[in-house]
PDB file of C-alpha atoms in Angstrom:
ATOM      1  CA  MET K 638      22.897  73.076 193.989  1.00 38.00           C
ATOM      2  CA  HIS K 639      21.022  76.372 193.859  1.00 43.00           C
ATOM      3  CA  CYS K 640      22.984  79.607 193.271  1.00 41.00           C
ATOM      4  CA  ASP K 641      21.655  82.975 194.133  1.00 44.00           C
ATOM      5  CA  PHE K 642      23.280  85.205 191.544  1.00 39.00           C
ATOM      6  CA  ARG K 643      21.969  88.368 193.073  1.00 47.00           C
ATOM      7  CA  ILE K 644      24.937  88.287 195.522  1.00 41.00           C
ATOM      8  CA  LEU K 645      27.330  88.456 192.587  1.00 41.00           C
ATOM      9  CA  ASN K 646      26.257  92.091 192.046  1.00 47.00           C
ATOM     10  CA  ASN K 647      27.684  92.888 195.519  1.00 50.00           C
ATOM     11  CA  ARG K 648      31.257  93.792 194.775  1.00 49.00           C
ATOM     12  CA  GLN K 649      32.291  93.388 198.394  1.00 52.00           C
ATOM     13  CA  ASN K 650      31.733  89.640 198.165  1.00 50.00           C
ATOM     14  CA  ASP K 651      34.158  87.389 196.245  1.00 52.00           C
ATOM     15  CA  VAL K 652      32.020  84.340 195.824  1.00 52.00           C
ATOM     16  CA  TYR K 653      31.321  81.675 193.215  1.00 53.00           C
ATOM     17  CA  CYS K 654      29.267  78.591 192.743  1.00 55.00           C
ATOM     18  CA  LYS K 655      31.723  75.563 192.893  1.00 60.00           C
ATOM     19  CA  ASN K 656      29.240  73.165 191.267  1.00 62.00           C
ATOM     20  CA  MET K 657      28.448  75.486 188.310  1.00 60.00           C
ATOM     21  CA  LYS K 658      31.873  75.844 186.716  1.00 68.00           C
ATOM     22  CA  GLY K 659      31.904  77.016 183.032  1.00 72.00           C
ATOM     23  CA  HIS K 660      33.452  75.041 180.269  1.00 79.00           C
ATOM     24  CA  LEU K 661      34.670  76.145 176.889  1.00 89.00           C
ATOM     25  CA  HIS K 662      33.068  74.502 173.844  1.00 91.00           C
ATOM     26  CA  PRO K 663      35.512  72.270 171.968  1.00 93.00           C
ATOM     27  CA  ILE K 664      35.188  74.431 168.881  1.00 96.00           C
ATOM     28  CA  SER K 665      36.222  77.472 170.924  1.00 95.00           C
ATOM     29  CA  ILE K 666      39.119  75.500 172.356  1.00 95.00           C
ATOM     30  CA  ALA K 667      40.187  74.500 168.808  1.00 96.00           C
ATOM     31  CA  ILE K 668      39.933  78.119 167.478  1.00 97.00           C
ATOM     32  CA  SER K 669      42.042  79.307 170.416  1.00 97.00           C
ATOM     33  CA  ARG K 670      44.704  76.687 169.671  1.00 97.00           C
ATOM     34  CA  ILE K 671      44.643  77.451 165.977  1.00 98.00           C
ATOM     35  CA  ASN K 672      45.113  81.137 166.542  1.00 97.00           C
ATOM     36  CA  ALA K 673      47.949  80.569 169.038  1.00 98.00           C
ATOM     37  CA  ILE K 674      49.809  78.243 166.762  1.00 98.00           C
ATOM     38  CA  PHE K 675      49.626  80.644 163.687  1.00 98.00           C
ATOM     39  CA  HIS K 676      50.421  83.634 165.850  1.00 97.00           C
ATOM     40  CA  GLU K 677      53.772  81.962 166.665  1.00 96.00           C
ATOM     41  CA  LEU K 678      54.394  81.965 162.847  1.00 97.00           C
ATOM     42  CA  GLY K 679      53.578  85.731 162.391  1.00 97.00           C
ATOM     43  CA  PHE K 680      50.052  85.320 161.222  1.00 98.00           C
ATOM     44  CA  GLU K 681      47.423  87.882 162.095  1.00 98.00           C
ATOM     45  CA  PHE K 682      43.761  87.250 162.939  1.00 97.00           C
ATOM     46  CA  ALA K 683      41.290  88.434 160.366  1.00 98.00           C
ATOM     47  CA  ASP K 684      37.459  88.354 160.303  1.00 96.00           C
ATOM     48  CA  GLY K 685      34.583  89.113 157.884  1.00 96.00           C
ATOM     49  CA  PRO K 686      30.809  89.414 157.890  1.00 97.00           C
ATOM     50  CA  LEU K 687      28.577  86.226 157.964  1.00 97.00           C
ATOM     51  CA  VAL K 688      26.133  87.920 155.712  1.00 96.00           C
ATOM     52  CA  GLU K 689      28.201  88.536 152.608  1.00 96.00           C
ATOM     53  CA  SER K 690      27.740  89.898 149.022  1.00 95.00           C
ATOM     54  CA  GLU K 691      27.694  87.666 146.112  1.00 92.00           C
ATOM     55  CA  TYR K 692      30.705  89.450 144.865  1.00 95.00           C
ATOM     56  CA  TYR K 693      32.969  88.590 147.769  1.00 96.00           C
ATOM     57  CA  ASN K 694      31.587  85.137 148.204  1.00 95.00           C
ATOM     58  CA  PHE K 695      31.789  84.131 144.626  1.00 94.00           C
ATOM     59  CA  ASP K 696      32.947  86.653 142.034  1.00 94.00           C
ATOM     60  CA  ALA K 697      36.128  87.884 143.678  1.00 96.00           C
ATOM     61  CA  LEU K 698      37.105  84.330 144.351  1.00 96.00           C
ATOM     62  CA  ASN K 699      36.986  83.454 140.660  1.00 94.00           C
ATOM     63  CA  VAL K 700      33.867  81.322 140.990  1.00 90.00           C
ATOM     64  CA  PRO K 701      32.070  81.417 137.621  1.00 79.00           C
ATOM     65  CA  ARG K 702      28.407  82.243 137.279  1.00 79.00           C
ATOM     66  CA  ASP K 703      27.499  78.674 136.263  1.00 78.00           C
ATOM     67  CA  HIS K 704      29.297  77.028 139.226  1.00 71.00           C
ATOM     68  CA  PRO K 705      27.070  74.644 141.075  1.00 71.00           C
ATOM     69  CA  ALA K 706      27.917  76.383 144.425  1.00 64.00           C
ATOM     70  CA  ARG K 707      25.722  79.263 143.271  1.00 66.00           C
ATOM     71  CA  ASP K 708      22.679  77.169 143.115  1.00 67.00           C
ATOM     72  CA  MET K 709      19.753  77.660 145.511  1.00 55.00           C
ATOM     73  CA  GLN K 710      20.342  74.042 146.639  1.00 55.00           C
ATOM     74  CA  ASP K 711      23.841  74.754 147.935  1.00 83.00           C
ATOM     75  CA  THR K 712      23.777  78.354 149.218  1.00 88.00           C
ATOM     76  CA  PHE K 713      21.426  80.403 151.558  1.00 91.00           C
ATOM     77  CA  TRP K 714      20.408  83.441 149.702  1.00 89.00           C
ATOM     78  CA  VAL K 715      19.038  86.311 151.857  1.00 91.00           C
ATOM     79  CA  ARG K 716      15.447  86.966 150.978  1.00 86.00           C
ATOM     80  CA  GLY K 717      14.755  90.560 149.901  1.00 78.00           C
ATOM     81  CA  LYS K 718      18.444  91.340 149.502  1.00 75.00           C
ATOM     82  CA  ASP K 719      19.702  91.093 145.940  1.00 74.00           C
ATOM     83  CA  GLU K 720      22.974  89.283 145.580  1.00 87.00           C
ATOM     84  CA  THR K 721      23.407  88.733 149.317  1.00 93.00           C
ATOM     85  CA  VAL K 722      24.208  85.315 150.881  1.00 94.00           C
ATOM     86  CA  LEU K 723      25.171  83.709 154.125  1.00 95.00           C
ATOM     87  CA  ARG K 724      28.808  83.108 153.460  1.00 96.00           C
ATOM     88  CA  THR K 725      29.602  79.553 152.254  1.00 94.00           C
ATOM     89  CA  HIS K 726      33.220  79.654 153.267  1.00 95.00           C
ATOM     90  CA  THR K 727      35.811  81.774 155.159  1.00 97.00           C
ATOM     91  CA  SER K 728      37.639  82.390 151.867  1.00 96.00           C
ATOM     92  CA  THR K 729      35.570  85.565 151.612  1.00 96.00           C
ATOM     93  CA  VAL K 730      38.011  87.242 153.955  1.00 98.00           C
ATOM     94  CA  GLN K 731      40.867  86.891 151.467  1.00 97.00           C
ATOM     95  CA  VAL K 732      39.954  89.658 149.003  1.00 97.00           C
ATOM     96  CA  ARG K 733      38.509  91.901 151.755  1.00 97.00           C
ATOM     97  CA  TYR K 734      41.830  91.836 153.614  1.00 98.00           C
ATOM     98  CA  MET K 735      43.972  92.208 150.475  1.00 98.00           C
ATOM     99  CA  GLU K 736      42.030  95.278 149.456  1.00 98.00           C
ATOM    100  CA  SER K 737      43.278  97.143 152.562  1.00 96.00           C
ATOM    101  CA  HIS K 738      46.657  95.656 153.149  1.00 98.00           C
ATOM    102  CA  GLU K 739      49.942  95.530 151.301  1.00 96.00           C
ATOM    103  CA  PRO K 740      52.062  92.326 151.023  1.00 98.00           C
ATOM    104  CA  PRO K 741      53.588  90.496 152.819  1.00 98.00           C
ATOM    105  CA  ILE K 742      50.311  89.116 154.045  1.00 98.00           C
ATOM    106  CA  ARG K 743      49.850  86.375 156.705  1.00 98.00           C
ATOM    107  CA  ILE K 744      46.385  85.891 158.028  1.00 99.00           C
ATOM    108  CA  ILE K 745      44.342  83.186 159.716  1.00 98.00           C
ATOM    109  CA  SER K 746      40.542  83.416 159.743  1.00 98.00           C
ATOM    110  CA  PRO K 747      38.380  80.880 161.678  1.00 98.00           C
ATOM    111  CA  GLY K 748      34.620  81.424 161.673  1.00 97.00           C
ATOM    112  CA  ARG K 749      31.081  80.155 160.969  1.00 97.00           C
ATOM    113  CA  VAL K 750      29.953  79.353 157.484  1.00 97.00           C
ATOM    114  CA  PHE K 751      26.607  78.105 156.024  1.00 96.00           C
ATOM    115  CA  ARG K 752      25.622  75.509 153.428  1.00 92.00           C
ATOM    116  CA  ASN K 753      22.143  74.748 152.276  1.00 90.00           C
ATOM    117  CA  GLU K 754      22.348  70.964 152.546  1.00 86.00           C
ATOM    118  CA  ALA K 755      20.843  68.087 154.562  1.00 85.00           C
ATOM    119  CA  THR K 756      22.289  67.343 157.980  1.00 87.00           C
ATOM    120  CA  ASP K 757      23.789  63.997 158.593  1.00 91.00           C
ATOM    121  CA  ALA K 758      26.802  62.344 160.281  1.00 88.00           C
ATOM    122  CA  THR K 759      29.321  64.300 158.151  1.00 87.00           C
ATOM    123  CA  HIS K 760      27.338  67.407 157.019  1.00 88.00           C
ATOM    124  CA  GLU K 761      25.834  70.329 158.769  1.00 91.00           C
ATOM    125  CA  ALA K 762      23.943  73.395 157.550  1.00 92.00           C
ATOM    126  CA  GLN K 763      26.283  75.506 159.601  1.00 94.00           C
ATOM    127  CA  PHE K 764      29.775  74.741 160.801  1.00 95.00           C
ATOM    128  CA  TYR K 765      33.206  76.274 161.352  1.00 97.00           C
ATOM    129  CA  GLN K 766      36.011  76.684 158.961  1.00 97.00           C
ATOM    130  CA  VAL K 767      39.561  78.056 159.268  1.00 98.00           C
ATOM    131  CA  GLU K 768      41.066  79.885 156.329  1.00 98.00           C
ATOM    132  CA  GLY K 769      44.791  80.777 155.959  1.00 98.00           C
ATOM    133  CA  LEU K 770      46.281  83.181 153.430  1.00 99.00           C
ATOM    134  CA  TYR K 771      49.959  83.944 152.750  1.00 99.00           C
ATOM    135  CA  VAL K 772      51.049  86.441 150.043  1.00 99.00           C
ATOM    136  CA  ASP K 773      54.664  87.501 149.278  1.00 98.00           C
ATOM    137  CA  GLU K 774      57.132  87.675 146.508  1.00 96.00           C
ATOM    138  CA  ARG K 775      58.258  84.053 146.724  1.00 93.00           C
ATOM    139  CA  ALA K 776      55.386  81.981 148.120  1.00 97.00           C
ATOM    140  CA  SER K 777      55.530  78.339 147.060  1.00 97.00           C
ATOM    141  CA  LEU K 778      53.781  74.983 147.610  1.00 97.00           C
ATOM    142  CA  ALA K 779      56.851  73.789 149.426  1.00 97.00           C
ATOM    143  CA  GLN K 780      56.356  76.551 151.975  1.00 98.00           C
ATOM    144  CA  LEU K 781      52.651  75.653 152.209  1.00 98.00           C
ATOM    145  CA  LYS K 782      53.500  71.933 152.848  1.00 97.00           C
ATOM    146  CA  GLY K 783      55.976  72.727 155.616  1.00 97.00           C
ATOM    147  CA  LEU K 784      53.569  75.207 157.216  1.00 98.00           C
ATOM    148  CA  LEU K 785      50.755  72.660 157.310  1.00 97.00           C
ATOM    149  CA  GLU K 786      53.017  69.858 158.630  1.00 96.00           C
ATOM    150  CA  TYR K 787      54.135  72.220 161.544  1.00 97.00           C
ATOM    151  CA  PHE K 788      50.564  73.179 162.295  1.00 97.00           C
ATOM    152  CA  PHE K 789      49.235  69.647 162.426  1.00 96.00           C
ATOM    153  CA  THR K 790      52.132  68.489 164.498  1.00 95.00           C
ATOM    154  CA  LYS K 791      51.461  71.271 167.011  1.00 96.00           C
ATOM    155  CA  PHE K 792      47.663  70.998 166.966  1.00 96.00           C
ATOM    156  CA  TYR K 793      47.641  67.101 167.407  1.00 93.00           C
ATOM    157  CA  GLU K 794      50.733  67.116 169.640  1.00 91.00           C
ATOM    158  CA  ARG K 795      52.379  64.275 167.557  1.00 88.00           C
ATOM    159  CA  ASP K 796      54.464  63.961 164.508  1.00 87.00           C
ATOM    160  CA  VAL K 797      52.356  64.267 161.409  1.00 89.00           C
ATOM    161  CA  THR K 798      53.052  63.466 157.733  1.00 92.00           C
ATOM    162  CA  VAL K 799      51.263  65.386 155.024  1.00 95.00           C
ATOM    163  CA  ARG K 800      50.817  64.680 151.408  1.00 97.00           C
ATOM    164  CA  PHE K 801      49.278  66.651 148.490  1.00 97.00           C
ATOM    165  CA  ARG K 802      46.989  65.377 145.886  1.00 97.00           C
ATOM    166  CA  PRO K 803      45.754  67.356 142.772  1.00 97.00           C
ATOM    167  CA  GLY K 804      42.544  68.995 143.420  1.00 95.00           C
ATOM    168  CA  PHE K 805      40.341  71.714 141.940  1.00 92.00           C
ATOM    169  CA  PHE K 806      39.146  74.878 143.681  1.00 92.00           C
ATOM    170  CA  PRO K 807      38.264  77.918 141.482  1.00 92.00           C
ATOM    171  CA  PHE K 808      40.190  80.341 143.753  1.00 95.00           C
ATOM    172  CA  VAL K 809      43.615  78.454 143.573  1.00 97.00           C
ATOM    173  CA  GLU K 810      45.810  77.178 140.720  1.00 96.00           C
ATOM    174  CA  PRO K 811      47.224  74.730 141.171  1.00 97.00           C
ATOM    175  CA  GLY K 812      44.914  73.260 143.812  1.00 97.00           C
ATOM    176  CA  VAL K 813      45.590  70.396 146.179  1.00 98.00           C
ATOM    177  CA  GLU K 814      43.720  68.104 148.468  1.00 97.00           C
ATOM    178  CA  VAL K 815      45.706  67.799 151.806  1.00 98.00           C
ATOM    179  CA  ASP K 816      45.969  64.343 153.366  1.00 97.00           C
ATOM    180  CA  MET K 817      47.404  63.503 156.784  1.00 94.00           C
ATOM    181  CA  LEU K 818      48.784  60.139 157.682  1.00 91.00           C
ATOM    182  CA  LEU K 819      46.811  59.269 160.814  1.00 82.00           C
ATOM    183  CA  LYS K 820      47.748  56.632 163.423  1.00 77.00           C
ATOM    184  CA  LYS K 821      44.572  55.307 164.980  1.00 72.00           C
ATOM    185  CA  LYS K 822      44.125  54.065 168.455  1.00 71.00           C
ATOM    186  CA  ASP K 823      44.284  50.501 167.375  1.00 78.00           C
ATOM    187  CA  GLY K 824      47.743  51.045 165.915  1.00 79.00           C
ATOM    188  CA  SER K 825      46.756  51.084 162.248  1.00 83.00           C
ATOM    189  CA  THR K 826      47.495  53.954 159.951  1.00 87.00           C
ATOM    190  CA  ALA K 827      45.483  55.576 157.140  1.00 87.00           C
ATOM    191  CA  TRP K 828      45.575  58.692 154.865  1.00 93.00           C
ATOM    192  CA  VAL K 829      42.766  61.050 155.852  1.00 92.00           C
ATOM    193  CA  GLU K 830      41.646  64.076 153.804  1.00 94.00           C
ATOM    194  CA  VAL K 831      41.962  67.123 156.037  1.00 95.00           C
ATOM    195  CA  LEU K 832      41.546  70.313 153.944  1.00 96.00           C
ATOM    196  CA  GLY K 833      41.906  71.932 150.611  1.00 97.00           C
ATOM    197  CA  ALA K 834      44.654  74.384 149.553  1.00 98.00           C
ATOM    198  CA  GLY K 835      46.710  75.732 146.740  1.00 98.00           C
ATOM    199  CA  MET K 836      48.440  78.719 145.207  1.00 99.00           C
ATOM    200  CA  VAL K 837      46.164  81.692 145.055  1.00 98.00           C
ATOM    201  CA  HIS K 838      44.773  82.326 141.540  1.00 98.00           C
ATOM    202  CA  PRO K 839      45.958  85.368 139.691  1.00 98.00           C
ATOM    203  CA  ASN K 840      42.349  86.568 139.289  1.00 97.00           C
ATOM    204  CA  VAL K 841      41.955  86.526 143.075  1.00 98.00           C
ATOM    205  CA  LEU K 842      45.171  88.443 143.633  1.00 98.00           C
ATOM    206  CA  LYS K 843      43.910  91.004 141.039  1.00 98.00           C
ATOM    207  CA  ALA K 844      40.539  91.314 142.795  1.00 98.00           C
ATOM    208  CA  GLY K 845      42.372  92.158 146.019  1.00 98.00           C
ATOM    209  CA  GLY K 846      44.492  94.871 144.245  1.00 98.00           C
ATOM    210  CA  ILE K 847      47.675  92.869 144.240  1.00 98.00           C
ATOM    211  CA  ASN K 848      49.960  92.449 141.161  1.00 98.00           C
ATOM    212  CA  PRO K 849      50.153  88.770 140.307  1.00 98.00           C
ATOM    213  CA  GLU K 850      53.225  89.431 138.177  1.00 97.00           C
ATOM    214  CA  LYS K 851      55.116  90.484 141.347  1.00 97.00           C
ATOM    215  CA  TYR K 852      53.428  88.573 144.121  1.00 98.00           C
ATOM    216  CA  SER K 853      52.195  84.943 144.648  1.00 98.00           C
ATOM    217  CA  GLY K 854      50.388  83.392 147.528  1.00 98.00           C
ATOM    218  CA  PHE K 855      48.940  80.315 148.902  1.00 99.00           C
ATOM    219  CA  ALA K 856      45.758  79.595 150.770  1.00 98.00           C
ATOM    220  CA  PHE K 857      44.244  76.744 152.743  1.00 98.00           C
ATOM    221  CA  GLY K 858      40.912  75.963 154.334  1.00 97.00           C
ATOM    222  CA  GLY K 859      39.061  73.285 156.089  1.00 96.00           C
ATOM    223  CA  GLY K 860      36.478  72.442 158.630  1.00 96.00           C
ATOM    224  CA  ILE K 861      37.326  72.912 162.309  1.00 97.00           C
ATOM    225  CA  GLU K 862      34.793  70.205 163.399  1.00 96.00           C
ATOM    226  CA  ARG K 863      36.615  67.970 160.998  1.00 95.00           C
ATOM    227  CA  LEU K 864      39.973  68.650 162.629  1.00 95.00           C
ATOM    228  CA  LEU K 865      38.429  67.632 165.986  1.00 94.00           C
ATOM    229  CA  MET K 866      36.771  64.579 164.551  1.00 92.00           C
ATOM    230  CA  ILE K 867      39.931  63.322 163.179  1.00 91.00           C
ATOM    231  CA  GLY K 868      41.953  63.944 166.294  1.00 87.00           C
ATOM    232  CA  ALA K 869      39.270  62.429 168.764  1.00 88.00           C
ATOM    233  CA  GLU K 870      37.909  59.790 166.254  1.00 86.00           C
ATOM    234  CA  ILE K 871      34.417  61.189 166.477  1.00 89.00           C
ATOM    235  CA  ASP K 872      32.042  59.765 163.908  1.00 89.00           C
ATOM    236  CA  ASP K 873      29.235  62.291 163.884  1.00 90.00           C
ATOM    237  CA  VAL K 874      29.612  66.040 163.379  1.00 93.00           C
ATOM    238  CA  ARG K 875      26.245  66.711 165.009  1.00 90.00           C
ATOM    239  CA  PHE K 876      27.626  65.993 168.444  1.00 90.00           C
ATOM    240  CA  PHE K 877      29.328  69.482 168.363  1.00 91.00           C
ATOM    241  CA  HIS K 878      25.976  71.255 168.130  1.00 89.00           C
ATOM    242  CA  THR K 879      23.690  69.367 170.496  1.00 86.00           C
ATOM    243  CA  GLY K 880      24.666  71.215 173.665  1.00 84.00           C
ATOM    244  CA  ASP K 881      25.116  67.933 175.450  1.00 83.00           C
ATOM    245  CA  LEU K 882      27.569  68.591 178.376  1.00 82.00           C
ATOM    246  CA  ARG K 883      28.440  64.916 178.406  1.00 83.00           C
ATOM    247  CA  PHE K 884      30.206  65.524 175.122  1.00 85.00           C
ATOM    248  CA  THR K 885      31.676  68.911 175.688  1.00 84.00           C
ATOM    249  CA  HIS K 886      33.127  68.110 179.060  1.00 83.00           C
ATOM    250  CA  GLN K 887      35.344  65.471 177.395  1.00 84.00           C
ATOM    251  CA  PHE K 888      37.487  68.229 175.881  1.00 83.00           C
TER     252      PHE K 888
END
């Protein structure tokens, strides 16, 4: 069907092309759902720049100078701009937000990130992450676990069991790997790693101008495509960025 879009400029006509309906991308749908769920819990949306300073991407997050993530092989460094990178994670929003806000802090920050790595079924050079940050006088891992179980239950619209395993991330201490008990379509169950999390490292709180002797916090972050892949049993992350309508129209 051919549509003459010139007639849309005539405000006297209320017309549309029935066979050319728009459709939200599955990542956009997921971000909208994530924001809505955390908004119910009192979290605010926060955003940050895609082109970021080395300070906010690494230093302020307690990532040491000799950490492998700083290598040219893992990070896109901006040519001609000293100490400037394409952000490698949405954790960059943490310190930026803390610098201008007093506790209690509850933010959620979905957005695009970049990694200098080869593309395959489970890796992309650019993808989407969601970051959560909670800072208050009595933040705890127990609160974090309850929050994530609530989120996953709402997001996947079914009861979800979460477990923590010890993990290491420079910006949290202790750090945990978050697994979700997934029931597959064939009826079997399996633990699946979903995201990383932990208690905000005191050095990160200090970088944000918050007294770690008075306040504590927890943070969590993970790939949005991964959340969708787990829920829909998709085995190749590249489907999300092909622009193939046969894929996107299934969401």
